[in-house]
Short mmCIF file of C-alpha atoms in Angstrom, two decimals:
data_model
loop_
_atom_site.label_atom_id
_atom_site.label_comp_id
_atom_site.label_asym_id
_atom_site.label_seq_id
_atom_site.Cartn_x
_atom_site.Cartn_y
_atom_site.Cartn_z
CA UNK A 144 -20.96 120.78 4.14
CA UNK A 145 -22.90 120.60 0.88
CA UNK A 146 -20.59 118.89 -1.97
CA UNK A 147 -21.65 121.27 -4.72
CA UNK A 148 -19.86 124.30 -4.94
CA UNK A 149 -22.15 126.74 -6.66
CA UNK A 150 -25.59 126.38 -6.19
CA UNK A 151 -28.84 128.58 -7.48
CA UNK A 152 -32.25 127.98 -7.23
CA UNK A 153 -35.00 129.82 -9.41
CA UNK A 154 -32.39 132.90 -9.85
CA UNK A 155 -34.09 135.51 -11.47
CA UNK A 156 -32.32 139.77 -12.07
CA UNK A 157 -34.90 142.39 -13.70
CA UNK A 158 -33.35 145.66 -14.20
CA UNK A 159 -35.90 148.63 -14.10
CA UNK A 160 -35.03 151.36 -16.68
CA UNK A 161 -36.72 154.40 -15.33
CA UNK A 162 -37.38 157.49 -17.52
CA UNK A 163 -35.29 160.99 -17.44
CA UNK A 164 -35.70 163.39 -14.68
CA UNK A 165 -39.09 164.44 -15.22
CA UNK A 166 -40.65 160.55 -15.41
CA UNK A 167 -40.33 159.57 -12.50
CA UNK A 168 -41.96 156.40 -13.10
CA UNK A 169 -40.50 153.04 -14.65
CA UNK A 170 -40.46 153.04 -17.93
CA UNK A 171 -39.70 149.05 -18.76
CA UNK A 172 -38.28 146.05 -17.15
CA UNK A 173 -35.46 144.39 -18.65
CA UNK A 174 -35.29 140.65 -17.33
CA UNK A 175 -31.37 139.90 -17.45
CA UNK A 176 -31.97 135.98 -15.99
CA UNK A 177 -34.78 134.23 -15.46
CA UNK A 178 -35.38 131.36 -12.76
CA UNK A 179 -31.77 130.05 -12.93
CA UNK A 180 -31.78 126.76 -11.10
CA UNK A 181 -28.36 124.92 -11.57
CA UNK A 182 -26.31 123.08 -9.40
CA UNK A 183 -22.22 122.84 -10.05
CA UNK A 184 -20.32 119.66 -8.49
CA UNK A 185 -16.69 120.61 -6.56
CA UNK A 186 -14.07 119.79 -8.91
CA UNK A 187 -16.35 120.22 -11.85
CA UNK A 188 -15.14 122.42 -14.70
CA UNK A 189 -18.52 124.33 -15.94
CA UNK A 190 -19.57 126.06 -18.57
CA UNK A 191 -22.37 128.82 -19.17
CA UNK A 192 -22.36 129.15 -23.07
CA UNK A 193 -24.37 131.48 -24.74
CA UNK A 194 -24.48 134.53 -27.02
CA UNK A 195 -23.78 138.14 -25.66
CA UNK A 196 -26.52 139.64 -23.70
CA UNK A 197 -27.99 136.28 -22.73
CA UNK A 198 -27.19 137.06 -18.50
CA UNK A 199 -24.13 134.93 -18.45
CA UNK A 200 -22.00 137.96 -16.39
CA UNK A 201 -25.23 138.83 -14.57
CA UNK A 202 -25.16 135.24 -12.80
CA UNK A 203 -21.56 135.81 -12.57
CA UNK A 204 -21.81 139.00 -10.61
CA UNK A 205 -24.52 137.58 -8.52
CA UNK A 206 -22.54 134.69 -7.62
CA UNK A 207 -19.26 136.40 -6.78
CA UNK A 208 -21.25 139.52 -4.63
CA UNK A 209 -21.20 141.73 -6.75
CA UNK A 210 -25.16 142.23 -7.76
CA UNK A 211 -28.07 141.08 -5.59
CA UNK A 212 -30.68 139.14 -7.50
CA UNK A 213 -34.60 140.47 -7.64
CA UNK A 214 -35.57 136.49 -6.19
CA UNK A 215 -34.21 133.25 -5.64
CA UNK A 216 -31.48 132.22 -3.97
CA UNK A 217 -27.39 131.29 -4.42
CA UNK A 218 -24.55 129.60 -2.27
CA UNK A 219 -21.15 129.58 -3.64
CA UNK A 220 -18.67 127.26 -1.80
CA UNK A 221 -20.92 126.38 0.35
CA UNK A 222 -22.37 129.64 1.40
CA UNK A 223 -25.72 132.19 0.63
CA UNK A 224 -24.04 134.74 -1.43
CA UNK A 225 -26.41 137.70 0.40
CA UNK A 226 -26.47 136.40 3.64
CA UNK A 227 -22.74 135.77 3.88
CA UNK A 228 -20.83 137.48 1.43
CA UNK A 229 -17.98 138.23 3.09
CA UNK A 230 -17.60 134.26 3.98
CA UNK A 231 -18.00 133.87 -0.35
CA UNK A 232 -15.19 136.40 -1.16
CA UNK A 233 -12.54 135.00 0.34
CA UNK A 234 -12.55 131.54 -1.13
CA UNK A 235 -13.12 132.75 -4.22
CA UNK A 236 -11.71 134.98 -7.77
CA UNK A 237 -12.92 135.99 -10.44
CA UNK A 238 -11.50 137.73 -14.08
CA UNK A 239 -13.03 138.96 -17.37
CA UNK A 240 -11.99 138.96 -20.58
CA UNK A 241 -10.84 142.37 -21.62
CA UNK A 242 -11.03 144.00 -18.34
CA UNK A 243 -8.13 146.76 -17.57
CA UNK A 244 -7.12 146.39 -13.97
CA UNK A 245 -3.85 146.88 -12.61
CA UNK A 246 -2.05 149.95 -12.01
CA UNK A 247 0.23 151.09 -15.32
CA UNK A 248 3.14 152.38 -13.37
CA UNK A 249 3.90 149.01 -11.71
CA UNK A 250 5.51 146.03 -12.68
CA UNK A 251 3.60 142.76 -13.98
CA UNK A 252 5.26 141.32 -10.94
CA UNK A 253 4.35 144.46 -8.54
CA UNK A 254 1.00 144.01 -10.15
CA UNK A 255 0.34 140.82 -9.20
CA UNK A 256 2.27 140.77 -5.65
CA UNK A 257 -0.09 143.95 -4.85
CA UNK A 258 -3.14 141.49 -5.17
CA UNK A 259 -1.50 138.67 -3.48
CA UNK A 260 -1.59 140.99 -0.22
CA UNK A 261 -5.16 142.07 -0.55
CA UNK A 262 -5.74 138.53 0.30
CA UNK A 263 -3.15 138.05 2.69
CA UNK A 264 -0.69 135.83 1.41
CA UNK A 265 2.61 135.74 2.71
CA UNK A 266 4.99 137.45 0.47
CA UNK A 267 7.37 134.62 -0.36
CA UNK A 268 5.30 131.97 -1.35
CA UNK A 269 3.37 135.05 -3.62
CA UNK A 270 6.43 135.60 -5.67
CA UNK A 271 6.97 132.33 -6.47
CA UNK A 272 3.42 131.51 -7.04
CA UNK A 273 4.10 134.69 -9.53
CA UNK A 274 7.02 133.00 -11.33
CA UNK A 275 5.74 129.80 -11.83
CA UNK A 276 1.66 131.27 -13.24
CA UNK A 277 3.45 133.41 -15.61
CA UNK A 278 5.74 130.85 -16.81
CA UNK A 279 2.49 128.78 -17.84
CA UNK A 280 1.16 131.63 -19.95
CA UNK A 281 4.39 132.83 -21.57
CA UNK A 282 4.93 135.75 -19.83
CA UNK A 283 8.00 135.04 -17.93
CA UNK A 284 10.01 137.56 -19.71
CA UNK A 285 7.71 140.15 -18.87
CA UNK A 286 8.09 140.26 -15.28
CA UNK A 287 9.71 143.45 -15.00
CA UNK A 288 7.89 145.27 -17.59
CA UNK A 289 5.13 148.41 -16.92
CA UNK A 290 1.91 146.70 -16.95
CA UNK A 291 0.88 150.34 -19.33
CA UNK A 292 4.03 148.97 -21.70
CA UNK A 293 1.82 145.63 -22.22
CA UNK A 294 -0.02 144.78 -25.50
CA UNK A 295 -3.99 144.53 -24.59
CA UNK A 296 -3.75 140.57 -25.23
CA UNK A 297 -0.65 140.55 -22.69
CA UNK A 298 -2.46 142.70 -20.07
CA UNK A 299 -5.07 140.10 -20.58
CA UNK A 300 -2.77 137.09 -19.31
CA UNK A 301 -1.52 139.33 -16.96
CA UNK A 302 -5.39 139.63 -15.02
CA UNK A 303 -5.64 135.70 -15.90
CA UNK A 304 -2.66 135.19 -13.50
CA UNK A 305 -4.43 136.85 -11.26
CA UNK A 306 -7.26 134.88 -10.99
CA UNK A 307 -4.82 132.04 -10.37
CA UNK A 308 -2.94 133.68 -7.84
CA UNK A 309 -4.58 132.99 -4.70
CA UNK A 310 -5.61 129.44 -5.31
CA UNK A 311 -9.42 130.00 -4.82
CA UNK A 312 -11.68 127.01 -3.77
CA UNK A 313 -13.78 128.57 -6.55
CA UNK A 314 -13.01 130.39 -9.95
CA UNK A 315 -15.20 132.53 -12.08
CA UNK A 316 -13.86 133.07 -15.59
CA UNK A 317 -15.69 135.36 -17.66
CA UNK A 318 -14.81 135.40 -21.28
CA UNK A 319 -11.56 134.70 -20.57
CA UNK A 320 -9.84 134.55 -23.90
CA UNK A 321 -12.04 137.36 -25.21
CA UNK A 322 -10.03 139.23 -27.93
CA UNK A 323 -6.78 136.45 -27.68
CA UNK A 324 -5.29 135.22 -30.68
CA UNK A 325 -5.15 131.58 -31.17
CA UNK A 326 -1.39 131.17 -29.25
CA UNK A 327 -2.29 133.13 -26.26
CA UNK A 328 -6.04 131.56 -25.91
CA UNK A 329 -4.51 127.97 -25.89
CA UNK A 330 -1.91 129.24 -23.15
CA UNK A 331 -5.30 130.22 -21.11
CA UNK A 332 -6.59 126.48 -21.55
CA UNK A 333 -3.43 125.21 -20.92
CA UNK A 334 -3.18 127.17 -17.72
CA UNK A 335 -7.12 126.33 -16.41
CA UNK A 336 -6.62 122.40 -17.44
CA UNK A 337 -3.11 122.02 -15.08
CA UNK A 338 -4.95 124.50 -12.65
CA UNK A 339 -7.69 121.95 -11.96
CA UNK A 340 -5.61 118.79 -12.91
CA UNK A 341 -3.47 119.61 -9.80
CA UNK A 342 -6.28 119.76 -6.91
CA UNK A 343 -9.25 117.69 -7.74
CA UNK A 344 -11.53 119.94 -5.12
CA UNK A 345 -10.84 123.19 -7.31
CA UNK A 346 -13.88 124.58 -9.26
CA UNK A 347 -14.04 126.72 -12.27
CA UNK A 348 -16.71 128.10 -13.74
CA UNK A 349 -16.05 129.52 -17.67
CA UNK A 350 -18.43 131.74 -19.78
CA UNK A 351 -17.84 131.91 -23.25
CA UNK A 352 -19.69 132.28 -26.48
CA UNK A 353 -16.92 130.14 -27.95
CA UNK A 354 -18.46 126.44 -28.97
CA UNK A 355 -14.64 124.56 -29.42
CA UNK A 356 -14.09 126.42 -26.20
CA UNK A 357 -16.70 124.77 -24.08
CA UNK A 358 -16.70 121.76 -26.04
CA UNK A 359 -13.18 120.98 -25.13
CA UNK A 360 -12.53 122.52 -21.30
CA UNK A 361 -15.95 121.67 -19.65
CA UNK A 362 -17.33 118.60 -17.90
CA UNK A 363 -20.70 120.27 -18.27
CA UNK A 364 -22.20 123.02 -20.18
CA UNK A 365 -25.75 124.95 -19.67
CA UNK A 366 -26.30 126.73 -22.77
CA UNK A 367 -28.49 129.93 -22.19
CA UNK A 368 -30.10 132.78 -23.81
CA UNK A 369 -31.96 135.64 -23.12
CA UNK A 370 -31.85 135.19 -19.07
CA UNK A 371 -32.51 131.14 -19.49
CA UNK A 372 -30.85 128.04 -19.09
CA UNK A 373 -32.08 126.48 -21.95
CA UNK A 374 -30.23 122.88 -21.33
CA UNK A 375 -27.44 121.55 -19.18
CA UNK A 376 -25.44 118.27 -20.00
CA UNK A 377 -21.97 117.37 -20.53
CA UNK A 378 -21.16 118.36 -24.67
CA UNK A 379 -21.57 114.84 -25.07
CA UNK A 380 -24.47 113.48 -24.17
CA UNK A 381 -26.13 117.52 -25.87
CA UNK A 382 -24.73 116.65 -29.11
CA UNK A 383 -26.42 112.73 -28.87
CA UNK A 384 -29.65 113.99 -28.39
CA UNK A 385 -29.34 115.49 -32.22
CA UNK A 386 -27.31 112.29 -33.35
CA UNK A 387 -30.81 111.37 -34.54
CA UNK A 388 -30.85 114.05 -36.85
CA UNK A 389 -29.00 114.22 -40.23
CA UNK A 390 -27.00 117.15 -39.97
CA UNK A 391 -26.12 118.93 -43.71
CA UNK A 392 -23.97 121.60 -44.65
CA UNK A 393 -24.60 122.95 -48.24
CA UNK A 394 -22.64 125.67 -50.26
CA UNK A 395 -24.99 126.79 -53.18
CA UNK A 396 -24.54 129.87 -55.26
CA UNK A 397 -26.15 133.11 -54.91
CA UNK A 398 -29.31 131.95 -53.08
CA UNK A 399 -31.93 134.24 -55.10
CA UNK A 400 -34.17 135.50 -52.58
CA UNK A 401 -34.22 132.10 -50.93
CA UNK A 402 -34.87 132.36 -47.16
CA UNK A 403 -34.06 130.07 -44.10
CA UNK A 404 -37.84 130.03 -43.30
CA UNK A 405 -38.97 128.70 -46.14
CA UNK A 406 -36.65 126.13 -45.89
CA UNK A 407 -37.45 125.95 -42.75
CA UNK A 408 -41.59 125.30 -43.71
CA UNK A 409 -41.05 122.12 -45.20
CA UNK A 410 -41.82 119.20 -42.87
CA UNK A 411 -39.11 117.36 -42.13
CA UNK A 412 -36.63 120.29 -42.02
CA UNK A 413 -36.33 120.96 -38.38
CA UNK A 414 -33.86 123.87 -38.01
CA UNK A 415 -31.97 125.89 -41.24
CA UNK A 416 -29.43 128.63 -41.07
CA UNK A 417 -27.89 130.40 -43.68
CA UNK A 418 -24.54 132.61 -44.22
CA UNK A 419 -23.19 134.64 -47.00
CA UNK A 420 -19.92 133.36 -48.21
CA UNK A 421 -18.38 134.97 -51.61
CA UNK A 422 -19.65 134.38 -54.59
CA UNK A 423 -22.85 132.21 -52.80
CA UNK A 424 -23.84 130.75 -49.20
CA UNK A 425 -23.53 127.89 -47.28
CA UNK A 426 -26.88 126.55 -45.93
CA UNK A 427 -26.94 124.54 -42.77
CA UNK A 428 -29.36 122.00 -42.25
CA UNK A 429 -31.12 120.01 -39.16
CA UNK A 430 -33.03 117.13 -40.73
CA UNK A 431 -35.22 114.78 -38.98
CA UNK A 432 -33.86 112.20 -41.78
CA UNK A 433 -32.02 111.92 -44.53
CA UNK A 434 -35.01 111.86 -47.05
CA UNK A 435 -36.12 115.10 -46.36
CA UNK A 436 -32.53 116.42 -48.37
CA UNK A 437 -34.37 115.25 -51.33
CA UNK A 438 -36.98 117.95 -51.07
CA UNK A 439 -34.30 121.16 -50.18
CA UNK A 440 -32.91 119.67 -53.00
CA UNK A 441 -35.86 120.33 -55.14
CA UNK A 442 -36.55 123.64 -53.64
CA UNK A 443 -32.90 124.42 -54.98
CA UNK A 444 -33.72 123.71 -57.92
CA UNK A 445 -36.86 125.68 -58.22
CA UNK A 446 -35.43 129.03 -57.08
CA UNK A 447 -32.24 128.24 -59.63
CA UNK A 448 -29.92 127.99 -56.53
CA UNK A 449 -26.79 125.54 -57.54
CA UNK A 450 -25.32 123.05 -55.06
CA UNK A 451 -21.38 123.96 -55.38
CA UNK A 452 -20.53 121.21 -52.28
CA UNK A 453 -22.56 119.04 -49.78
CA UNK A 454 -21.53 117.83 -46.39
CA UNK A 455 -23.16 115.65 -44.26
CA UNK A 456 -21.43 115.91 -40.17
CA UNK A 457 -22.05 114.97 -36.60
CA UNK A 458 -22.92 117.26 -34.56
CA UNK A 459 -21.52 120.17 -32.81
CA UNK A 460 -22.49 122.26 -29.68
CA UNK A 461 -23.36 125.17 -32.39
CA UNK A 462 -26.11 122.69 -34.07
CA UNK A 463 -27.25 121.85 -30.45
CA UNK A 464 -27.71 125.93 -29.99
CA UNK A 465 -29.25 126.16 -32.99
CA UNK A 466 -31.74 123.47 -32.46
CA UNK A 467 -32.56 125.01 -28.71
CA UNK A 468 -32.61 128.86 -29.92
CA UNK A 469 -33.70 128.22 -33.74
CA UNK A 470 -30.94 130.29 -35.01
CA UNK A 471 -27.17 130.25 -34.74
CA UNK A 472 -25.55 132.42 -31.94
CA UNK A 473 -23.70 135.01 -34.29
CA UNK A 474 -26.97 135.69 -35.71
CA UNK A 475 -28.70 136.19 -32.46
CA UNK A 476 -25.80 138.51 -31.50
CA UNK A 477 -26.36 140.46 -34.41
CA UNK A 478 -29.90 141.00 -33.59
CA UNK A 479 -29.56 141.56 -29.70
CA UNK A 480 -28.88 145.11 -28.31
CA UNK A 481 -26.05 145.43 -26.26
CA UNK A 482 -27.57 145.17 -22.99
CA UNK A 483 -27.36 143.06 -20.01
CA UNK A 484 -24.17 140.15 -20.18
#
């Protein structure tokens, strides 16, 4: 048996948006992923990280059944995920952030136990399995209490659990602290790292849009946007390949009509980003050396802009984006329509 546990080659999903009623033909293609190829190791925690809309839950739903691809192939766990789904679904799960499943008139515990049985587990070792999962999370003292009586963000641990339950060879985790607040997402982290601490053959694959997420769970991360894997290292060695590169951050006053592009124009300056902060902005800055500050400096100066604070720093999986995409993934959010995850 192959020792990878997810693997895709040249993975590609175009939706075809057709007109109304009376066009019958297709109006436009929308290309949701693009020639995936990626290979993920058993035992490996791995991360897709990239902006909304870029096709992480589209290779999600391919890999877990759920959507057939347009071409290319996948195996998960060892097997084609359209020639053999039903071999894929049970050896592995799969959650999303802010999904609502679960029946409101049961019990987090009836909830869960439910589930448990859809995969055939026997009914003892599911209640404890129960007990001990929502321990991890916090939500011990919730056992007994109408899934429809939880907050959203404790409905959300509830589904996590879930996901958990059965012990899959192979977990999909889409966004899974979506909408958490800082407590209950490091719960979730807590729970994946003792999940795969515990059986060295367990896989888990996390999408998130969250850079200190990725950076600190996953072995490896592929960043990707719009439908593309874009790169694929551990956060490590991504971030070294920019350790050449004199990083700046730089909060100025009002910046005047001064843009990022023309910033951006100047030689040496090899990615910029800007965001409003009050009172000013802070300007962020990939340099292909530390000289070339000299001449944003000047530019500065020209357009009247002051320099309130300036910060040189290594870099971060959000510089390593930025570098890739040429702009920093809250701004590409902003601009993307929300289509295709």
């Amino acid at each position: 048996m192959t020792h990878f546990a997810i693997e895709t080659k040249d993975l590609s999903r175009i939706y075809k948006i057709r007109g109304n009623k009376k066009e019958k033909q297709i109006r436009k293609e929308l290309v949701a992923l693009e020639n995936v190829t990626l290979t993920v190791e058993r035992g490996e925690l791995f991360g897709l990280l990239g902006p909304n809309g870029a096709g992480k839950t589209t290779l999600i739903k391919i890999l877990t059944t759920l959507l057939a691809p347009t071409s290319g192939w996948a195996r998960v766990a060892g097997y084609d995920v359209i020639q053999h789904p039903n071999l894929v679904r049970p050896r592995i799960n799969m959650v999303s952030g802010g999904e609502s499943s679960g029946y409101g008139l049961l019990t987090v515990r009836e909830n869960l136990w439910m589930f448990s049985q859809f995969y055939g587990m026997p009914s003892k070792e599911a209640n404890q399995r129960i007990v001990e999962l929502l321990k991890m999370v916090g939500l011990e003292d919730r056992i007994h209490t109408k899934s429809s009586d939880l907050s959203t963000g404790l409905r959300q641990k509830m589904n996590i659990v879930r996901g958990f339950l059965t012990d899959p060879e192979v977990l999909f985790l889409d966004e899974p602290t979506l909408g958490l607040d800082v407590g209950a997402a490091r719960d979730v982290r807590k729970l994946i790292r003792s999940w795969l601490e515990a059986d060295k053959s367990r896989t888990l694959l996390l999408t998130t849009h969250y850079m200190v997420e990725a950076e600190e769970l996953c072995d490896r991360v592929a960043i990707i946007n719009k439908g593309r894997v874009l790169a694929c290292d551990t956060p490590a060695n991504l971030k070294r390949n920019l350790q050449r590169d004199a990083i700046f951050e730089i909060e100025t006053s009002p910046l005047n009509g001064l843009t990022p592009q023309l910033l951006q124009n100047q030689p040496e300056v090899r990615k910029a980003a800007l965001t409003d902060i009050e009172g000013g902005a802070r300007l962020e800055l990939i340099l292909q050396e530390e000289a070339a500050l000299a001449s944003v400096i000047n530019i500065l100066t020209q357009k009247n802009v002051k320099v309130r604070r300036l910060t040189k720093r290594e870099p971060t999986l959000e510089d390593v984006f930025m570098d890739l995409v040429g702009q920093k993934m809250e701004d590409v959010e902003k601009e993307e329509a929300p289509h295709a995850g």
